[in-house]
């Protein structure tokens, strides 16, 4: 599976709007001679960061989906259900569209990648914080799930109100962000995203034992000596970091979080987190690279919105799983 | 109570009140509960619906806080145990279904070893031995690689009992282990529990509505009431007419001669 990941990584950086021969791609990575200086620049500063972003986004979203599904004992849970992604969207919407609405009072016309990332991570963390406060008071995980959905509805409503009052130009900018993109990240942003994802993965790994106990239900987990409140907090924090961080930098990317854990369970036929966590991380990365390569439309100058590609691949997968197994089990 | 019996007390409850408390008020379901369970005894909790059988079991398993009174395990107050320590003293079989049935029988039983495994849950040789022991005690050898969604209710109940056995605790609490089962499976499960209690010297406490079956199989019975619950051997409880007032007399009467209830 790791080999498959490396292969997909290779394919992903070999294709792009500019045709670069395979041999030169290879040389550019390993420091060999290449025909054109610009090719080297494209590969080093555009394609490799893009492929790495795809890997980080894919594995992070897939892992956060797995954590949600185990924590909420719900096969349909994912980062979107908790409202974390909607929180990020709200942050972005307020920055992009709110700045134009309030332009009479505040004049900051510079909406660049960095401020956008800051705004959306702030949004996702605010929602996460609200969900966590509720989580300490509400014991029922089903109620928490519904609260997450309500947060999603509220943010969606605010976004539509904002877009009603927004100039076409800003609206277009927001719509572009909501398409999702794993491109355009600088090495600095990539390092930040990478460390967020790594922290999330470490939190998940130390929770493996409790996650397995959660498979029996919370009361059984408690009778096995698991500190439910503490573990729930750690798992929610990990999910928030993974999903929030990725949405901030790559926009909302649908279905990876929901579909990858199910696909992985199909392949490995186990729910043991010791196996399923590394598998989901690898599998999410591979699927995201494939989606990104398709979105790139090799050799053409068009780049399709990645959110559309993941939905086109992800939605039928979920339907197929439902139809085949009648009842989705996790 | 003789000195020897005093030493073998696994679980002792004194003046316990159970129920639910909110910020404004306390909703007491049952109070003044007193009993002491010996090692190697099978005990049933009986009582009418809503009297708090499950609440008592959940309180003993610390899934919910008690209102007042004392619970002692091996003569040490239950509050002085850490969560993990408690997990090696008390195991539970609950009425709620397990969250995912996409686990094999072996995996579910292996999860019972969690209080003893390392941070990532690796099973050592001794863990595996305990799991195999639990599987053979409940006779699940042929089913151990099946997924839980392939099992019948009776088989699943046995798996959950095996899981609590692999947790290797001196006390096992079961909430209605025989509901949804036919008479044959009810008897099988209860005989199995009795066998385990006597063979392994574990203290087993379960709730049930099958008073007639419990009378025949259990060492002790706790008749849970709103207050002043009665506890003792089936024989003594029948002799002192404790079952006569369990149900309203205009519908059901107890026949002490053959230990059964009659509808009028």
Coordinates of C-alpha atoms in Angstrom, one line a residue:
Chain A
X1 CA 0.0 0.0 0.0
X2 CA 2.9 2.3 0.7
X3 CA 4.3 1.5 -2.7
X4 CA 0.9 2.4 -4.2
X5 CA 1.1 5.7 -2.4
X6 CA 4.6 6.4 -3.8
X7 CA 3.3 5.5 -7.3
X8 CA 0.3 7.8 -7.0
X9 CA 2.6 10.5 -5.7
X10 CA 4.8 10.1 -8.8
X11 CA 1.9 10.1 -11.2
X12 CA 0.4 13.2 -9.5
X13 CA 3.5 15.3 -10.0
X14 CA 4.1 14.0 -13.5
X15 CA 0.9 15.4 -14.8
X16 CA -0.1 19.1 -15.0
X17 CA -1.0 21.9 -17.2
X18 CA 2.5 22.0 -18.7
X19 CA 3.8 18.8 -20.3
X20 CA 7.0 17.7 -18.7
X21 CA 8.6 14.3 -19.7
X22 CA 8.8 11.7 -17.0
X23 CA 12.6 11.5 -17.1
X24 CA 12.8 15.3 -16.4
X25 CA 10.3 15.0 -13.5
X26 CA 12.5 12.3 -12.1
X27 CA 15.6 14.3 -12.5
X28 CA 14.1 17.4 -11.0
X29 CA 13.2 15.5 -7.8
X30 CA 16.6 13.8 -7.4
X31 CA 18.7 16.7 -8.6
X32 CA 19.7 15.6 -12.0
X33 CA 20.0 17.6 -15.3
X34 CA 16.8 18.9 -16.8
X35 CA 16.1 20.5 -20.1
X36 CA 14.3 23.7 -18.9
X37 CA 14.9 25.7 -15.8
X38 CA 11.1 26.6 -15.6
X39 CA 10.2 22.9 -15.4
X40 CA 12.3 22.5 -12.3
X41 CA 10.6 25.5 -10.8
X42 CA 7.1 24.1 -11.6
X43 CA 7.9 20.8 -10.1
X44 CA 9.6 22.0 -6.9
X45 CA 7.4 24.9 -6.1
X46 CA 4.0 23.9 -7.5
X47 CA 3.6 20.2 -8.1
X48 CA 5.4 18.7 -5.1
X49 CA 3.7 21.0 -2.6
X50 CA 0.4 20.3 -4.3
X51 CA 0.9 16.5 -4.1
X52 CA 2.0 16.8 -0.5
X53 CA -1.1 18.9 0.3
X54 CA -3.2 16.2 -1.3
X55 CA -1.6 13.6 0.8
X56 CA -2.0 15.6 4.0
X57 CA -5.6 16.5 3.2
X58 CA -6.6 13.0 2.2
X59 CA -5.1 11.2 5.2
X60 CA -6.2 13.9 7.7
X61 CA -9.8 14.0 6.5
X62 CA -10.1 10.2 6.3
X63 CA -8.7 9.9 9.8
X64 CA -11.0 12.5 11.3
X65 CA -13.9 10.7 9.6
X66 CA -12.9 7.4 11.2
X67 CA -12.6 9.1 14.7
X68 CA -16.0 10.6 14.3
X69 CA -17.6 7.3 13.3
X70 CA -16.2 5.5 16.2
X71 CA -16.8 8.3 18.8
X72 CA -20.4 8.8 17.7
X73 CA -21.1 5.1 16.9
X74 CA -22.6 6.3 13.7
X75 CA -21.5 5.1 10.3
X76 CA -22.7 8.4 8.7
X77 CA -20.6 10.7 10.9
X78 CA -17.8 12.7 9.3
X79 CA -16.0 16.1 9.8
X80 CA -18.9 17.8 8.1
X81 CA -21.5 16.4 10.5
X82 CA -19.9 18.0 13.5
X83 CA -20.1 21.4 11.9
X84 CA -16.4 21.8 11.9
X85 CA -16.2 22.3 8.1
X86 CA -19.2 24.6 8.2
X87 CA -17.4 26.7 10.9
X88 CA -14.4 27.0 8.6
X89 CA -16.7 28.0 5.7
X90 CA -18.4 30.7 7.9
X91 CA -15.0 32.1 8.8
X92 CA -14.0 32.3 5.1
X93 CA -17.4 33.7 4.1
X94 CA -17.3 36.5 6.7
X95 CA -13.8 37.5 5.6
X96 CA -14.5 37.4 1.9
X97 CA -18.1 38.7 1.7
X98 CA -18.3 40.5 5.0
X99 CA -15.3 42.7 4.2
X100 CA -17.2 44.0 1.1
X101 CA -20.4 44.5 3.0
X102 CA -18.7 46.4 5.8
X103 CA -16.3 48.2 3.5
X104 CA -17.7 51.6 4.5
X105 CA -16.5 51.0 8.1
X106 CA -13.5 48.7 7.7
X107 CA -11.3 49.0 4.7
X108 CA -9.2 45.9 4.3
X109 CA -9.5 44.9 0.8
X110 CA -6.6 42.5 0.9
X111 CA -8.1 39.0 1.0
X112 CA -5.2 36.8 0.4
X113 CA -4.5 33.1 1.2
X114 CA -3.0 33.8 4.6
X115 CA -5.9 35.8 6.0
X116 CA -8.3 33.4 4.4
X117 CA -6.6 30.5 6.2
X118 CA -6.6 32.4 9.5
X119 CA -10.3 33.3 9.2
X120 CA -11.4 29.7 8.3
X121 CA -9.3 28.1 11.0
X122 CA -10.7 30.6 13.5
X123 CA -14.2 29.7 12.3
X124 CA -13.7 26.0 12.6
X125 CA -12.1 26.3 16.1
X126 CA -14.9 28.5 17.3
X127 CA -17.5 25.9 16.3
X128 CA -15.2 23.2 17.7
X129 CA -15.0 25.0 21.0
X130 CA -18.8 25.4 21.1
X131 CA -19.2 21.7 20.3
X132 CA -16.7 20.8 23.1
X133 CA -18.5 23.0 25.7
X134 CA -21.8 21.3 24.7
X135 CA -20.0 17.9 24.8
X136 CA -19.1 18.3 28.4
X137 CA -22.7 19.1 29.4
X138 CA -24.6 16.7 27.1
X139 CA -23.8 13.0 27.7
X140 CA -25.8 11.7 24.8
X141 CA -23.6 11.4 21.7
X142 CA -26.7 11.4 19.4
X143 CA -27.7 14.8 20.8
X144 CA -24.2 16.1 20.1
X145 CA -24.5 14.9 16.5
X146 CA -27.7 16.8 16.1
X147 CA -26.1 19.9 17.7
X148 CA -23.3 19.6 15.1
X149 CA -25.9 19.5 12.3
X150 CA -27.6 22.6 13.8
X151 CA -24.3 24.5 13.8
X152 CA -24.0 23.6 10.2
X153 CA -27.5 25.0 9.4
X154 CA -26.8 28.2 11.3
X155 CA -23.5 28.8 9.4
X156 CA -25.1 27.9 6.1
X157 CA -27.9 30.5 6.8
X158 CA -25.4 33.2 7.7
X159 CA -23.4 32.4 4.5
X160 CA -26.6 32.7 2.4
X161 CA -27.6 36.0 4.0
X162 CA -24.1 37.3 3.4
X163 CA -24.0 36.2 -0.2
X164 CA -27.3 38.0 -0.8
X165 CA -25.7 41.3 0.1
X166 CA -22.4 40.7 -1.6
X167 CA -21.0 42.0 -4.8
X168 CA -20.5 39.5 -7.6
X169 CA -16.8 39.7 -7.4
X170 CA -16.5 38.7 -3.8
X171 CA -19.1 36.1 -4.2
X172 CA -17.1 34.5 -6.9
X173 CA -14.0 34.5 -4.7
X174 CA -15.9 32.7 -2.0
X175 CA -17.4 30.2 -4.4
X176 CA -13.9 29.4 -5.7
X177 CA -12.7 28.8 -2.1
X178 CA -15.6 26.5 -1.5
X179 CA -14.7 24.4 -4.6
X180 CA -11.7 23.3 -2.6
X181 CA -8.1 23.2 -3.9
X182 CA -5.0 21.5 -2.8
X183 CA -2.8 23.8 -5.0
X184 CA -1.3 27.2 -4.2
X185 CA 0.2 26.3 -0.9
X186 CA 3.6 27.7 -0.1
X187 CA 6.2 25.6 1.6
X188 CA 5.7 27.6 4.8
X189 CA 1.9 27.0 4.8
X190 CA 2.6 23.4 4.0
X191 CA 4.9 23.0 7.0
X192 CA 2.2 24.5 9.2
X193 CA -0.5 22.2 7.8
X194 CA 1.9 19.3 8.1
X195 CA 2.6 19.9 11.8
X196 CA -1.2 20.3 12.5
X197 CA -1.9 16.9 10.8
X198 CA 1.0 15.2 12.6
X199 CA -0.3 16.4 16.0
X200 CA -3.7 15.1 15.1
X201 CA -2.3 11.7 14.1
X202 CA -0.3 11.4 17.3
X203 CA -3.4 12.2 19.4
X204 CA -5.2 9.4 17.5
X205 CA -2.5 6.9 18.0
X206 CA -2.4 7.4 21.8
X207 CA -6.2 6.9 21.8
X208 CA -6.1 3.6 19.9
X209 CA -6.9 1.5 23.0
X210 CA -9.8 3.7 24.1
X211 CA -11.1 3.8 20.5
X212 CA -11.3 0.1 20.5
X213 CA -13.1 0.1 23.8
X214 CA -15.6 2.6 22.4
X215 CA -16.5 0.0 19.8
X216 CA -18.5 -1.7 22.6
X217 CA -20.3 1.5 23.6
X218 CA -19.5 4.1 26.2
X219 CA -20.8 2.2 29.2
X220 CA -18.8 -0.9 28.4
X221 CA -15.7 1.3 27.8
X222 CA -16.2 2.9 31.2
X223 CA -16.5 -0.5 32.8
X224 CA -13.2 -1.4 31.2
X225 CA -11.6 1.5 33.0
X226 CA -11.6 4.2 30.2
X227 CA -11.9 7.8 31.4
X228 CA -14.7 8.7 29.0
X229 CA -14.7 12.5 29.4
X230 CA -10.9 12.8 28.9
X231 CA -10.8 10.4 25.9
X232 CA -13.8 12.1 24.3
X233 CA -12.0 15.4 24.7
X234 CA -8.8 14.1 23.1
X235 CA -10.6 12.5 20.2
X236 CA -12.7 15.6 19.5
X237 CA -9.6 17.8 19.7
X238 CA -7.8 15.5 17.2
X239 CA -10.8 15.7 14.8
X240 CA -11.0 19.4 15.1
X241 CA -7.3 19.9 14.3
X242 CA -7.4 17.6 11.4
X243 CA -10.7 18.7 9.8
X244 CA -10.3 22.4 10.7
X245 CA -6.7 22.7 9.6
X246 CA -7.4 21.1 6.2
X247 CA -10.5 23.1 5.5
X248 CA -8.7 26.2 6.3
X249 CA -5.9 25.6 3.8
X250 CA -7.7 23.5 1.1
X251 CA -11.3 24.5 1.3
X252 CA -14.2 22.2 2.1
X253 CA -13.5 18.8 0.6
X254 CA -16.5 16.4 0.8
X255 CA -16.9 12.7 1.1
X256 CA -13.2 11.7 1.8
X257 CA -13.9 11.7 5.5
X258 CA -17.1 9.7 5.2
X259 CA -16.2 7.2 2.4
X260 CA -12.5 6.3 3.1
X261 CA -13.1 4.6 6.5
X262 CA -15.9 2.5 4.9
X263 CA -13.7 1.5 1.9
X264 CA -10.8 0.6 4.2
X265 CA -13.1 -1.6 6.4
X266 CA -14.2 -3.4 3.3
X267 CA -10.6 -4.1 2.3
X268 CA -9.2 -5.1 5.7
X269 CA -12.4 -6.5 7.2
X270 CA -11.6 -5.3 10.7
X271 CA -12.5 -2.5 13.1
X272 CA -9.4 -2.8 15.2
X273 CA -8.0 0.7 15.3
X274 CA -4.4 -0.6 15.5
X275 CA -4.8 -1.7 11.9
X276 CA -7.4 0.6 10.6
X277 CA -5.8 4.0 11.6
X278 CA -2.6 3.5 9.5
X279 CA -4.7 1.9 6.8
X280 CA -7.1 4.9 6.7
X281 CA -4.3 7.4 6.6
X282 CA -2.6 5.7 3.7
X283 CA -5.8 5.0 1.8
X284 CA -7.1 8.6 2.3
X285 CA -3.8 9.9 0.9
X286 CA -4.0 7.6 -2.2
X287 CA -7.6 8.5 -2.9
X288 CA -6.9 12.2 -2.6
X289 CA -3.9 12.0 -5.0
X290 CA -6.0 10.1 -7.5
X291 CA -8.8 12.7 -7.2
X292 CA -6.3 15.5 -7.6
X293 CA -4.7 13.9 -10.7
X294 CA -8.2 13.6 -12.3
X295 CA -9.1 17.2 -11.3
X296 CA -5.9 18.4 -12.9
X297 CA -7.1 17.0 -16.3
X298 CA -3.6 16.0 -17.4
X299 CA -2.1 18.1 -20.3
X300 CA -4.9 20.6 -20.4
X301 CA -4.9 24.1 -18.9
X302 CA -8.2 23.5 -17.0
X303 CA -8.2 22.5 -13.3
X304 CA -11.5 21.1 -12.1
X305 CA -12.8 21.9 -8.5
X306 CA -11.5 19.0 -6.3
X307 CA -14.6 19.1 -4.2
X308 CA -16.7 18.1 -7.3
X309 CA -14.3 15.2 -8.1
X310 CA -14.4 13.8 -4.5
X311 CA -18.2 14.0 -4.5
X312 CA -18.5 12.3 -7.9
X313 CA -16.3 9.5 -6.6
X314 CA -17.4 9.5 -3.0
X315 CA -21.2 9.6 -3.3
X316 CA -21.6 6.5 -5.5
X317 CA -19.3 4.6 -3.2
X318 CA -21.5 5.4 -0.2
X319 CA -24.6 4.4 -2.2
X320 CA -23.0 1.2 -3.4
X321 CA -22.0 0.3 0.2
X322 CA -25.5 1.0 1.4
X323 CA -27.1 -1.1 -1.4
X324 CA -24.7 -4.0 -0.9
X325 CA -24.7 -4.3 2.8
X326 CA -28.3 -3.1 3.3
X327 CA -27.3 -1.6 6.6
X328 CA -24.1 0.2 6.9
X329 CA -22.1 -1.2 9.8
X330 CA -19.0 0.4 11.1
Chain B
X1 CA -22.5 -14.3 60.6
X2 CA -19.5 -16.4 61.3
X3 CA -16.0 -15.1 61.1
X4 CA -15.2 -17.1 58.0
X5 CA -18.1 -15.7 56.1
X6 CA -17.1 -12.2 57.2
X7 CA -13.7 -12.7 55.5
X8 CA -15.2 -13.9 52.2
X9 CA -17.4 -11.0 51.6
X10 CA -16.8 -9.7 48.1
X11 CA -19.3 -7.0 47.9
X12 CA -21.1 -5.2 50.8
X13 CA -23.8 -2.6 50.5
X14 CA -25.0 -0.6 53.6
X15 CA -27.9 1.8 53.7
X16 CA -27.6 2.5 50.0
X17 CA -30.0 4.9 48.3
X18 CA -30.2 4.9 44.5
X19 CA -31.9 7.2 42.0
X20 CA -31.2 10.2 40.0
X21 CA -30.2 13.7 41.2
X22 CA -30.6 17.0 39.4
X23 CA -29.4 20.3 40.7
X24 CA -32.9 21.1 42.1
X25 CA -34.0 17.7 43.6
X26 CA -33.1 14.1 44.3
X27 CA -35.3 11.5 42.8
X28 CA -34.9 8.5 45.2
X29 CA -35.9 5.3 43.5
X30 CA -35.0 2.9 46.3
X31 CA -33.4 3.4 49.7
X32 CA -32.1 1.4 52.7
X33 CA -30.6 -1.3 50.6
X34 CA -28.5 -3.7 52.7
X35 CA -26.8 -6.9 51.6
X36 CA -23.5 -8.7 51.6
X37 CA -22.4 -11.1 48.9
X38 CA -20.0 -14.0 49.5
X39 CA -17.4 -15.3 47.1
X40 CA -18.7 -18.0 44.7
X41 CA -22.3 -17.1 45.1
X42 CA -25.0 -16.5 42.5
X43 CA -27.4 -13.8 43.5
X44 CA -30.5 -12.5 41.7
X45 CA -32.1 -9.1 42.1
X46 CA -35.9 -9.3 41.6
X47 CA -38.6 -6.8 41.9
X48 CA -41.4 -5.1 39.9
X49 CA -40.8 -2.9 36.9
X50 CA -39.3 0.5 37.7
X51 CA -38.3 -0.4 41.2
X52 CA -34.6 0.2 40.3
X53 CA -33.1 -3.1 39.5
X54 CA -31.0 -1.8 36.7
X55 CA -30.3 1.4 38.5
X56 CA -28.9 -0.6 41.4
X57 CA -26.7 -2.6 39.1
X58 CA -25.5 0.6 37.3
X59 CA -24.8 2.2 40.7
X60 CA -22.7 -0.8 41.8
X61 CA -20.8 -0.6 38.5
X62 CA -20.3 3.1 39.0
X63 CA -22.0 3.9 35.7
X64 CA -24.0 6.4 37.8
X65 CA -23.4 8.0 41.2
X66 CA -25.2 6.7 44.3
X67 CA -27.3 9.1 46.4
X68 CA -26.1 8.0 49.8
X69 CA -24.8 4.9 51.7
X70 CA -21.8 2.8 51.3
X71 CA -20.5 0.2 48.8
X72 CA -17.5 -1.8 49.8
X73 CA -15.5 -4.2 47.6
X74 CA -13.1 -6.5 49.5
X75 CA -13.8 -4.2 52.6
X76 CA -12.5 -1.1 50.8
X77 CA -14.9 1.7 49.8
X78 CA -15.7 1.8 46.1
X79 CA -14.7 5.5 45.9
X80 CA -11.1 4.6 46.9
X81 CA -10.5 2.6 43.7
X82 CA -9.2 4.2 40.6
X83 CA -11.1 3.6 37.3
X84 CA -8.6 1.0 36.1
X85 CA -8.4 -0.8 39.4
X86 CA -12.2 -1.0 39.5
X87 CA -12.2 -2.4 36.0
X88 CA -10.1 -5.4 37.4
X89 CA -12.7 -5.9 40.2
X90 CA -16.1 -5.5 38.6
X91 CA -17.1 -6.5 35.0
X92 CA -20.5 -5.9 33.5
X93 CA -22.9 -7.3 31.0
X94 CA -25.4 -4.6 30.1
X95 CA -28.8 -4.7 28.3
X96 CA -27.6 -2.2 25.7
X97 CA -26.3 -3.8 22.5
X98 CA -22.6 -3.3 21.7
X99 CA -22.0 -0.3 19.5
X100 CA -20.8 -2.2 16.5
X101 CA -21.5 -5.8 15.6
X102 CA -18.8 -5.8 13.0
X103 CA -16.4 -7.4 15.5
X104 CA -15.5 -11.1 15.7
X105 CA -16.4 -13.0 18.9
X106 CA -12.7 -13.3 19.7
X107 CA -12.2 -9.5 19.3
X108 CA -15.1 -8.7 21.7
X109 CA -13.8 -11.2 24.3
X110 CA -10.2 -9.9 23.9
X111 CA -11.4 -6.4 24.7
X112 CA -12.1 -7.7 28.2
X113 CA -8.3 -7.7 28.7
X114 CA -8.1 -3.9 28.3
X115 CA -7.5 -3.2 32.0
X116 CA -4.3 -5.3 31.9
X117 CA -2.8 -4.6 28.5
X118 CA -0.2 -1.9 27.6
X119 CA -1.0 1.6 26.2
X120 CA -1.7 0.2 22.7
X121 CA -3.6 -2.9 23.8
X122 CA -1.1 -5.6 22.9
X123 CA -2.2 -9.1 24.0
X124 CA 0.5 -11.0 25.9
X125 CA 0.6 -14.8 26.2
X126 CA -1.1 -14.7 29.6
X127 CA -3.9 -12.5 28.1
X128 CA -4.4 -15.0 25.3
X129 CA -4.6 -17.8 27.9
X130 CA -7.3 -15.9 29.8
X131 CA -9.3 -15.4 26.6
X132 CA -9.0 -19.0 25.7
X133 CA -10.1 -20.0 29.2
X134 CA -13.1 -17.7 29.0
X135 CA -14.1 -19.0 25.5
X136 CA -13.9 -22.7 26.7
X137 CA -15.8 -21.9 29.9
X138 CA -18.8 -20.6 27.9
X139 CA -18.2 -23.2 25.1
X140 CA -17.8 -20.7 22.2
X141 CA -14.9 -22.4 20.5
X142 CA -16.7 -23.0 17.2
X143 CA -18.1 -19.4 17.1
X144 CA -14.9 -17.5 18.0
X145 CA -14.1 -16.4 14.5
X146 CA -17.6 -15.4 13.5
X147 CA -18.8 -11.8 13.4
X148 CA -21.2 -10.7 16.1
X149 CA -23.9 -9.8 13.5
X150 CA -24.0 -13.5 12.5
X151 CA -25.0 -14.6 16.0
X152 CA -28.4 -15.3 17.6
X153 CA -29.4 -13.4 20.8
X154 CA -28.6 -16.3 23.0
X155 CA -25.1 -16.7 21.4
X156 CA -24.5 -13.0 21.7
X157 CA -25.4 -13.1 25.4
X158 CA -22.8 -15.9 25.9
X159 CA -20.2 -13.8 24.1
X160 CA -20.8 -10.9 26.5
X161 CA -20.6 -13.3 29.5
X162 CA -17.3 -14.6 28.1
X163 CA -16.1 -11.0 27.7
X164 CA -16.8 -10.3 31.3
X165 CA -15.0 -13.6 32.3
X166 CA -11.9 -12.6 30.3
X167 CA -11.9 -9.3 32.2
X168 CA -11.0 -11.6 35.2
X169 CA -12.8 -9.8 37.9
X170 CA -14.0 -11.2 41.2
X171 CA -17.4 -9.6 40.7
X172 CA -19.7 -9.9 37.6
X173 CA -22.8 -7.8 37.3
X174 CA -25.4 -8.7 34.7
X175 CA -28.4 -6.7 33.7
X176 CA -31.3 -9.0 32.6
X177 CA -29.0 -11.6 31.0
X178 CA -32.0 -13.8 30.2
X179 CA -34.5 -11.3 28.6
X180 CA -35.5 -12.0 25.0
X181 CA -34.5 -15.7 25.4
X182 CA -36.7 -18.7 25.4
X183 CA -37.0 -20.9 28.6
X184 CA -34.4 -23.4 27.4
X185 CA -31.8 -20.6 26.8
X186 CA -32.8 -18.9 30.0
X187 CA -32.1 -22.0 32.0
X188 CA -28.8 -22.6 30.0
X189 CA -27.5 -19.1 30.7
X190 CA -28.4 -19.2 34.4
X191 CA -27.0 -22.7 34.9
X192 CA -23.9 -21.5 33.2
X193 CA -23.7 -18.5 35.6
X194 CA -24.2 -20.8 38.6
X195 CA -21.5 -23.1 37.3
X196 CA -19.1 -20.3 36.8
X197 CA -19.8 -18.8 40.3
X198 CA -19.2 -22.1 42.0
X199 CA -16.3 -23.3 39.9
X200 CA -14.3 -20.0 39.8
X201 CA -15.4 -18.5 43.1
X202 CA -16.6 -15.4 41.4
X203 CA -19.5 -13.3 42.9
X204 CA -22.2 -13.0 40.3
X205 CA -25.1 -10.6 40.7
X206 CA -27.9 -10.3 38.1
X207 CA -31.3 -8.7 37.7
X208 CA -34.2 -10.8 36.4
X209 CA -38.0 -11.0 36.0
X210 CA -37.8 -14.8 36.1
X211 CA -38.5 -15.2 39.9
X212 CA -39.5 -18.8 39.6
X213 CA -36.3 -19.8 37.7
X214 CA -34.2 -17.7 40.1
X215 CA -35.8 -19.4 43.1
X216 CA -34.6 -22.8 41.8
X217 CA -31.1 -21.8 40.8
X218 CA -29.8 -18.9 42.9
X219 CA -27.9 -19.1 46.2
X220 CA -29.3 -15.8 47.4
X221 CA -32.0 -13.4 46.2
X222 CA -32.5 -9.7 46.8
X223 CA -36.1 -8.6 46.6
X224 CA -35.8 -4.9 45.8
X225 CA -38.5 -2.6 47.3
X226 CA -38.9 1.1 47.6
X227 CA -37.4 0.8 51.1
X228 CA -36.3 -2.1 53.4
X229 CA -35.4 -4.6 50.6
X230 CA -35.2 -8.2 51.7
X231 CA -32.1 -10.4 51.1
X232 CA -31.5 -14.0 51.9
X233 CA -31.6 -17.6 50.6
X234 CA -34.6 -18.5 48.5
X235 CA -35.7 -20.9 51.3
X236 CA -35.6 -18.3 54.0
X237 CA -37.4 -15.7 51.9
X238 CA -40.2 -18.1 51.1
X239 CA -40.5 -19.2 54.7
X240 CA -40.8 -15.7 56.0
X241 CA -43.5 -14.9 53.3
X242 CA -41.4 -12.2 51.6
X243 CA -42.8 -12.9 48.1
X244 CA -46.4 -12.5 49.1
X245 CA -46.3 -8.8 48.9
X246 CA -44.2 -8.5 45.8
X247 CA -47.1 -8.1 43.4
X248 CA -50.6 -6.6 44.2
X249 CA -52.6 -9.3 45.8
X250 CA -55.7 -8.8 43.7
X251 CA -53.9 -10.0 40.5
X252 CA -51.1 -12.4 41.5
X253 CA -50.6 -14.6 44.6
X254 CA -47.5 -16.5 45.6
X255 CA -47.8 -20.3 46.2
X256 CA -45.2 -21.1 48.9
X257 CA -45.6 -24.8 48.6
X258 CA -44.2 -25.1 45.1
X259 CA -42.5 -21.7 44.8
X260 CA -44.6 -20.3 42.0
X261 CA -46.9 -17.4 41.2
X262 CA -50.6 -17.8 40.3
X263 CA -52.8 -15.4 38.4
X264 CA -56.3 -14.9 39.8

